[in-house]
PDB file of C-alpha atoms in Angstrom:
ATOM      1  CA  MET A 210     -17.468 -31.908 -14.146  1.00  0.00           C
ATOM      2  CA  TYR A 211     -20.118 -29.896 -13.058  1.00  0.00           C
ATOM      3  CA  LEU A 212     -20.799 -27.124 -15.936  1.00  0.00           C
ATOM      4  CA  GLN A 213     -23.065 -27.761 -18.872  1.00  0.00           C
ATOM      5  CA  PHE A 214     -21.367 -26.426 -21.867  1.00  0.00           C
ATOM      6  CA  ILE A 215     -22.355 -24.745 -25.128  1.00  0.00           C
ATOM      7  CA  ASN A 216     -20.850 -24.610 -28.256  1.00  0.00           C
ATOM      8  CA  GLN A 217     -17.292 -24.245 -29.713  1.00  0.00           C
ATOM      9  CA  THR A 218     -16.522 -20.203 -29.057  1.00  0.00           C
ATOM     10  CA  ASP A 219     -14.138 -19.369 -26.051  1.00  0.00           C
ATOM     11  CA  SER A 220     -15.899 -16.312 -24.310  1.00  0.00           C
ATOM     12  CA  PHE A 221     -13.801 -16.788 -21.134  1.00  0.00           C
ATOM     13  CA  THR A 222     -10.400 -15.420 -23.260  1.00  0.00           C
ATOM     14  CA  GLN A 223     -11.328 -11.980 -22.259  1.00  0.00           C
ATOM     15  CA  GLU A 224     -10.954 -12.291 -18.501  1.00  0.00           C
ATOM     16  CA  LYS A 225      -7.419 -13.556 -18.684  1.00  0.00           C
ATOM     17  CA  ASN A 226      -5.788 -10.245 -18.947  1.00  0.00           C
ATOM     18  CA  LYS A 227      -7.799  -8.937 -16.436  1.00  0.00           C
ATOM     19  CA  LYS A 228      -6.972  -7.794 -12.580  1.00  0.00           C
ATOM     20  CA  LYS A 229      -6.454 -10.841 -10.354  1.00  0.00           C
ATOM     21  CA  ARG A 230      -9.008 -10.828  -7.647  1.00  0.00           C
ATOM     22  CA  ILE A 231      -8.311 -11.367  -3.803  1.00  0.00           C
ATOM     23  CA  GLU A 232      -8.115 -15.117  -3.697  1.00  0.00           C
ATOM     24  CA  ASN A 233     -10.732 -16.581  -1.204  1.00  0.00           C
ATOM     25  CA  CYS A 234     -12.651 -20.110  -1.283  1.00  0.00           C
ATOM     26  CA  PHE A 235     -15.199 -19.236  -3.819  1.00  0.00           C
ATOM     27  CA  ILE A 236     -12.622 -17.910  -6.460  1.00  0.00           C
ATOM     28  CA  SER A 237     -10.414 -20.879  -5.944  1.00  0.00           C
ATOM     29  CA  PHE A 238     -13.796 -22.493  -6.925  1.00  0.00           C
ATOM     30  CA  ARG A 239     -14.866 -20.375  -9.627  1.00  0.00           C
ATOM     31  CA  ASN A 240     -11.133 -20.347 -11.425  1.00  0.00           C
ATOM     32  CA  GLU A 241     -10.923 -24.093 -11.343  1.00  0.00           C
ATOM     33  CA  MET A 242     -14.414 -23.886 -13.096  1.00  0.00           C
ATOM     34  CA  LEU A 243     -13.071 -21.418 -15.528  1.00  0.00           C
ATOM     35  CA  GLU A 244     -10.136 -23.573 -16.436  1.00  0.00           C
ATOM     36  CA  PHE A 245     -12.056 -26.409 -17.234  1.00  0.00           C
ATOM     37  CA  ALA A 246     -14.318 -24.460 -19.168  1.00  0.00           C
ATOM     38  CA  ARG A 247     -11.816 -23.489 -21.067  1.00  0.00           C
ATOM     39  CA  ASN A 248     -10.022 -26.574 -22.099  1.00  0.00           C
ATOM     40  CA  VAL A 249     -13.304 -27.753 -23.116  1.00  0.00           C
ATOM     41  CA  GLY A 250     -14.056 -24.538 -25.351  1.00  0.00           C
ATOM     42  CA  ASN A 251     -17.302 -23.170 -24.530  1.00  0.00           C
ATOM     43  CA  ASN A 252     -19.392 -19.820 -25.835  1.00  0.00           C
ATOM     44  CA  MET A 253     -21.355 -19.346 -22.519  1.00  0.00           C
ATOM     45  CA  THR A 254     -20.908 -15.421 -21.427  1.00  0.00           C
ATOM     46  CA  MET A 255     -19.288 -14.651 -18.504  1.00  0.00           C
ATOM     47  CA  LYS A 256     -22.470 -13.576 -16.842  1.00  0.00           C
ATOM     48  CA  GLU A 257     -24.143 -17.038 -17.793  1.00  0.00           C
ATOM     49  CA  PHE A 258     -21.088 -18.919 -16.477  1.00  0.00           C
ATOM     50  CA  SER A 259     -20.923 -16.595 -13.160  1.00  0.00           C
ATOM     51  CA  LYS A 260     -24.401 -17.065 -12.295  1.00  0.00           C
ATOM     52  CA  GLU A 261     -24.173 -21.236 -12.859  1.00  0.00           C
ATOM     53  CA  VAL A 262     -20.630 -21.433 -10.897  1.00  0.00           C
ATOM     54  CA  SER A 263     -22.483 -19.307  -8.486  1.00  0.00           C
ATOM     55  CA  GLN A 264     -25.063 -21.872  -8.001  1.00  0.00           C
ATOM     56  CA  LEU A 265     -23.036 -24.624  -8.058  1.00  0.00           C
ATOM     57  CA  TRP A 266     -21.058 -23.454  -4.870  1.00  0.00           C
ATOM     58  CA  LYS A 267     -24.294 -22.930  -3.130  1.00  0.00           C
ATOM     59  CA  ASN A 268     -25.130 -26.540  -4.377  1.00  0.00           C
ATOM     60  CA  THR A 269     -22.105 -27.754  -3.256  1.00  0.00           C
ATOM     61  CA  PRO A 270     -21.530 -30.421   0.370  1.00  0.00           C
ATOM     62  CA  GLU A 271     -19.912 -28.202   2.900  1.00  0.00           C
ATOM     63  CA  SER A 272     -17.121 -30.861   3.293  1.00  0.00           C
ATOM     64  CA  LYS A 273     -16.206 -30.108  -0.445  1.00  0.00           C
ATOM     65  CA  LYS A 274     -16.218 -26.509   0.455  1.00  0.00           C
ATOM     66  CA  ASP A 275     -13.707 -27.197   3.621  1.00  0.00           C
ATOM     67  CA  GLU A 276     -11.377 -28.517   0.710  1.00  0.00           C
ATOM     68  CA  TYR A 277     -11.492 -25.655  -0.764  1.00  0.00           C
ATOM     69  CA  LYS A 278     -11.036 -23.407   2.452  1.00  0.00           C
ATOM     70  CA  ARG A 279      -7.952 -25.665   3.404  1.00  0.00           C
ATOM     71  CA  LYS A 280      -6.577 -25.247   0.026  1.00  0.00           C
ATOM     72  CA  TYR A 281      -6.986 -21.352   0.378  1.00  0.00           C
ATOM     73  CA  GLU A 282      -5.629 -21.013   3.853  1.00  0.00           C
ATOM     74  CA  ILE A 283      -2.410 -23.187   2.775  1.00  0.00           C
ATOM     75  CA  ASN A 284      -2.018 -21.266  -0.634  1.00  0.00           C
ATOM     76  CA  ARG A 285      -2.387 -18.119   1.638  1.00  0.00           C
ATOM     77  CA  GLU A 286       0.603 -19.309   3.779  1.00  0.00           C
ATOM     78  CA  ILE A 287       2.417 -20.033   1.141  1.00  0.00           C
ATOM     79  CA  SER A 288       2.040 -16.707  -0.340  1.00  0.00           C
ATOM     80  CA  LYS A 289       2.996 -15.193   2.878  1.00  0.00           C
ATOM     81  CA  ASN A 290       5.948 -16.758   3.250  1.00  0.00           C
ATOM     82  CA  SER A 291       7.227 -16.423  -0.204  1.00  0.00           C
ATOM     83  CA  LYS A 292       6.688 -12.665  -0.173  1.00  0.00           C
ATOM     84  CA  SER A 293       8.872 -12.633   3.120  1.00  0.00           C
ATOM     85  CA  MET A 294      11.474 -14.592   1.419  1.00  0.00           C
ATOM     86  CA  LEU A 295      11.619 -12.123  -1.408  1.00  0.00           C
ATOM     87  CA  ILE A 296      11.747  -9.220   0.853  1.00  0.00           C
ATOM     88  CA  GLN A 297      14.429 -10.396   2.869  1.00  0.00           C
ATOM     89  CA  GLU A 298      16.614 -11.619  -0.952  1.00  0.00           C
ATOM     90  CA  ILE A 299      15.876  -7.672  -1.599  1.00  0.00           C
ATOM     91  CA  ILE A 300      17.482  -6.936   1.712  1.00  0.00           C
ATOM     92  CA  ASP A 301      20.043  -9.180   1.594  1.00  0.00           C
ATOM     93  CA  LEU A 302      20.823  -7.441  -1.751  1.00  0.00           C
ATOM     94  CA  PHE A 303      20.671  -3.941  -0.133  1.00  0.00           C
ATOM     95  CA  ASN A 304      23.175  -5.039   2.090  1.00  0.00           C
ATOM     96  CA  ARG A 305      25.607  -6.454   0.024  1.00  0.00           C
ATOM     97  CA  LEU A 306      25.304  -3.126  -1.818  1.00  0.00           C
ATOM     98  CA  SER A 307      26.212  -1.538   1.297  1.00  0.00           C
ATOM     99  CA  GLN A 308      29.559  -3.276   1.754  1.00  0.00           C
ATOM    100  CA  LEU A 309      30.449  -2.615  -1.724  1.00  0.00           C
ATOM    101  CA  LEU A 310      30.002   1.393  -0.968  1.00  0.00           C
ATOM    102  CA  ILE A 311      32.429   0.893   2.043  1.00  0.00           C
ATOM    103  CA  ALA A 312      35.082  -1.235  -0.319  1.00  0.00           C
ATOM    104  CA  ILE A 313      34.904   1.987  -2.839  1.00  0.00           C
ATOM    105  CA  ILE A 314      34.889   4.438   0.096  1.00  0.00           C
ATOM    106  CA  ASN A 315      37.831   2.336   1.855  1.00  0.00           C
ATOM    107  CA  ASP A 316      39.797   1.258  -0.704  1.00  0.00           C
ATOM    108  CA  SER A 317      41.492   3.917  -3.083  1.00  0.00           C
ATOM    109  CA  SER A 318      42.851   1.870  -6.310  1.00  0.00           C
ATOM    110  CA  GLU A 319      40.874   2.277  -9.385  1.00  0.00           C
ATOM    111  CA  MET A 320      40.994  -1.473 -10.098  1.00  0.00           C
ATOM    112  CA  SER A 321      39.207  -1.644  -7.186  1.00  0.00           C
ATOM    113  CA  TYR A 322      36.993   0.878  -7.718  1.00  0.00           C
ATOM    114  CA  TYR A 323      36.081  -0.239 -11.185  1.00  0.00           C
ATOM    115  CA  GLU A 324      35.363  -3.864 -10.389  1.00  0.00           C
ATOM    116  CA  ASN A 325      33.323  -2.514  -7.309  1.00  0.00           C
ATOM    117  CA  ILE A 326      30.949  -0.268  -9.739  1.00  0.00           C
ATOM    118  CA  SER A 327      30.518  -3.139 -12.267  1.00  0.00           C
ATOM    119  CA  THR A 328      29.529  -5.436  -9.169  1.00  0.00           C
ATOM    120  CA  ILE A 329      27.189  -2.542  -7.718  1.00  0.00           C
ATOM    121  CA  LEU A 330      25.879  -1.957 -11.361  1.00  0.00           C
ATOM    122  CA  ASN A 331      24.583  -6.090 -11.679  1.00  0.00           C
ATOM    123  CA  LEU A 332      23.233  -5.884  -7.938  1.00  0.00           C
ATOM    124  CA  LYS A 333      21.085  -3.093  -9.210  1.00  0.00           C
ATOM    125  CA  ILE A 334      19.827  -4.912 -12.024  1.00  0.00           C
ATOM    126  CA  ARG A 335      18.951  -7.730  -9.832  1.00  0.00           C
ATOM    127  CA  ILE A 336      17.452  -5.380  -6.904  1.00  0.00           C
ATOM    128  CA  MET A 337      15.106  -3.778  -9.800  1.00  0.00           C
ATOM    129  CA  ILE A 338      14.489  -7.239 -10.846  1.00  0.00           C
ATOM    130  CA  LYS A 339      13.465  -8.521  -7.572  1.00  0.00           C
ATOM    131  CA  VAL A 340      11.858  -5.105  -6.457  1.00  0.00           C
ATOM    132  CA  GLU A 341       9.734  -5.269  -9.472  1.00  0.00           C
ATOM    133  CA  GLU A 342       8.769  -9.081  -8.583  1.00  0.00           C
ATOM    134  CA  TYR A 343       7.391  -8.076  -4.529  1.00  0.00           C
ATOM    135  CA  ILE A 344       5.500  -5.008  -6.442  1.00  0.00           C
ATOM    136  CA  ASP A 345       3.793  -7.551  -8.607  1.00  0.00           C
ATOM    137  CA  ASN A 346       3.539  -9.939  -5.722  1.00  0.00           C
ATOM    138  CA  VAL A 347       2.221  -8.016  -2.578  1.00  0.00           C
ATOM    139  CA  PHE A 348       0.356  -5.061  -4.536  1.00  0.00           C
ATOM    140  CA  GLN A 349      -0.885  -6.687  -7.309  1.00  0.00           C
ATOM    141  CA  PHE A 350      -4.403  -5.104  -6.328  1.00  0.00           C
ATOM    142  CA  GLU A 351      -2.726  -1.490  -6.106  1.00  0.00           C
ATOM    143  CA  GLU A 352      -1.795   0.769  -9.189  1.00  0.00           C
ATOM    144  CA  LYS A 353       1.259   0.654  -9.763  1.00  0.00           C
ATOM    145  CA  SER A 354       2.967   4.308  -9.176  1.00  0.00           C
ATOM    146  CA  THR A 355       6.293   6.376  -8.550  1.00  0.00           C
ATOM    147  CA  GLU A 356       5.306   6.728  -5.259  1.00  0.00           C
ATOM    148  CA  LEU A 357       4.509   2.987  -4.533  1.00  0.00           C
ATOM    149  CA  LEU A 358       7.854   2.254  -5.879  1.00  0.00           C
ATOM    150  CA  LEU A 359       9.654   4.621  -3.540  1.00  0.00           C
ATOM    151  CA  LYS A 360       7.652   3.153  -0.857  1.00  0.00           C
ATOM    152  CA  VAL A 361       8.582  -0.136  -1.100  1.00  0.00           C
ATOM    153  CA  TYR A 362      12.437   1.330  -1.936  1.00  0.00           C
ATOM    154  CA  TYR A 363      12.083   2.775   1.335  1.00  0.00           C
ATOM    155  CA  ASP A 364      10.681  -0.136   3.351  1.00  0.00           C
ATOM    156  CA  ILE A 365      13.712  -1.589   1.953  1.00  0.00           C
ATOM    157  CA  TYR A 366      15.901   0.554   2.966  1.00  0.00           C
ATOM    158  CA  GLU A 367      14.307   1.305   6.163  1.00  0.00           C
ATOM    159  CA  LYS A 368      15.412  -2.824   6.941  1.00  0.00           C
ATOM    160  CA  SER A 369      18.599  -3.296   5.508  1.00  0.00           C
ATOM    161  CA  PHE A 370      21.981  -1.868   6.831  1.00  0.00           C
ATOM    162  CA  ILE A 371      22.593   0.518   3.936  1.00  0.00           C
ATOM    163  CA  ASN A 372      20.068   3.479   6.014  1.00  0.00           C
ATOM    164  CA  ASN A 373      23.317   3.547   8.665  1.00  0.00           C
ATOM    165  CA  LEU A 374      25.779   4.655   5.890  1.00  0.00           C
ATOM    166  CA  ILE A 375      23.455   7.501   3.621  1.00  0.00           C
ATOM    167  CA  LEU A 376      20.550   9.059   4.017  1.00  0.00           C
ATOM    168  CA  PHE A 377      17.719   8.094   1.987  1.00  0.00           C
ATOM    169  CA  ASN A 378      17.375  11.040  -0.467  1.00  0.00           C
ATOM    170  CA  ASP A 379      21.180  11.157  -0.955  1.00  0.00           C
ATOM    171  CA  PHE A 380      20.814   6.861  -1.760  1.00  0.00           C
ATOM    172  CA  MET A 381      18.268   7.564  -4.269  1.00  0.00           C
ATOM    173  CA  GLU A 382      20.171  10.090  -6.156  1.00  0.00           C
ATOM    174  CA  TRP A 383      23.129   7.979  -6.294  1.00  0.00           C
ATOM    175  CA  TYR A 384      21.257   4.582  -6.926  1.00  0.00           C
ATOM    176  CA  LEU A 385      19.364   6.410  -9.853  1.00  0.00           C
ATOM    177  CA  LYS A 386      22.235   7.844 -11.145  1.00  0.00           C
ATOM    178  CA  LEU A 387      24.097   4.670 -11.458  1.00  0.00           C
TER     179      LEU A 387
END
């Protein structure tokens, strides 16, 4: 493609585990170049690589840059839509949880209680997995903390039907005990 490569050692493996950068046109271009360099097997240092890619970007025709801009816009829209779909899925699970709470309150039979508790526990696990996914996608550039987790749960709680049934503090206390 565009880069000249040196020997065999792959100096690019260090970067795999680093925090993702906020995506933009240049970062898309750079990531493509990085993937290409990894596939070819190259021992260029990241500093050399970044300098080379930066120079390539500067020399790239505007029409090619426009392609990256279009790709970036499409990816950004897809990302926005998938985040809102994920939050809606979590809210739907919370709404199902609130229906089960009502069922437990209204039905005094012991069998129904244990069936509902079992379903609630399964829902809780699904919610936890989805919340983790949501945090990884939406807050990927922020440090994960208890405060962030509570903020996400509170946002979901506010948008769900469950906030009509129980106070947030009581809900979290009950939710965490399960």
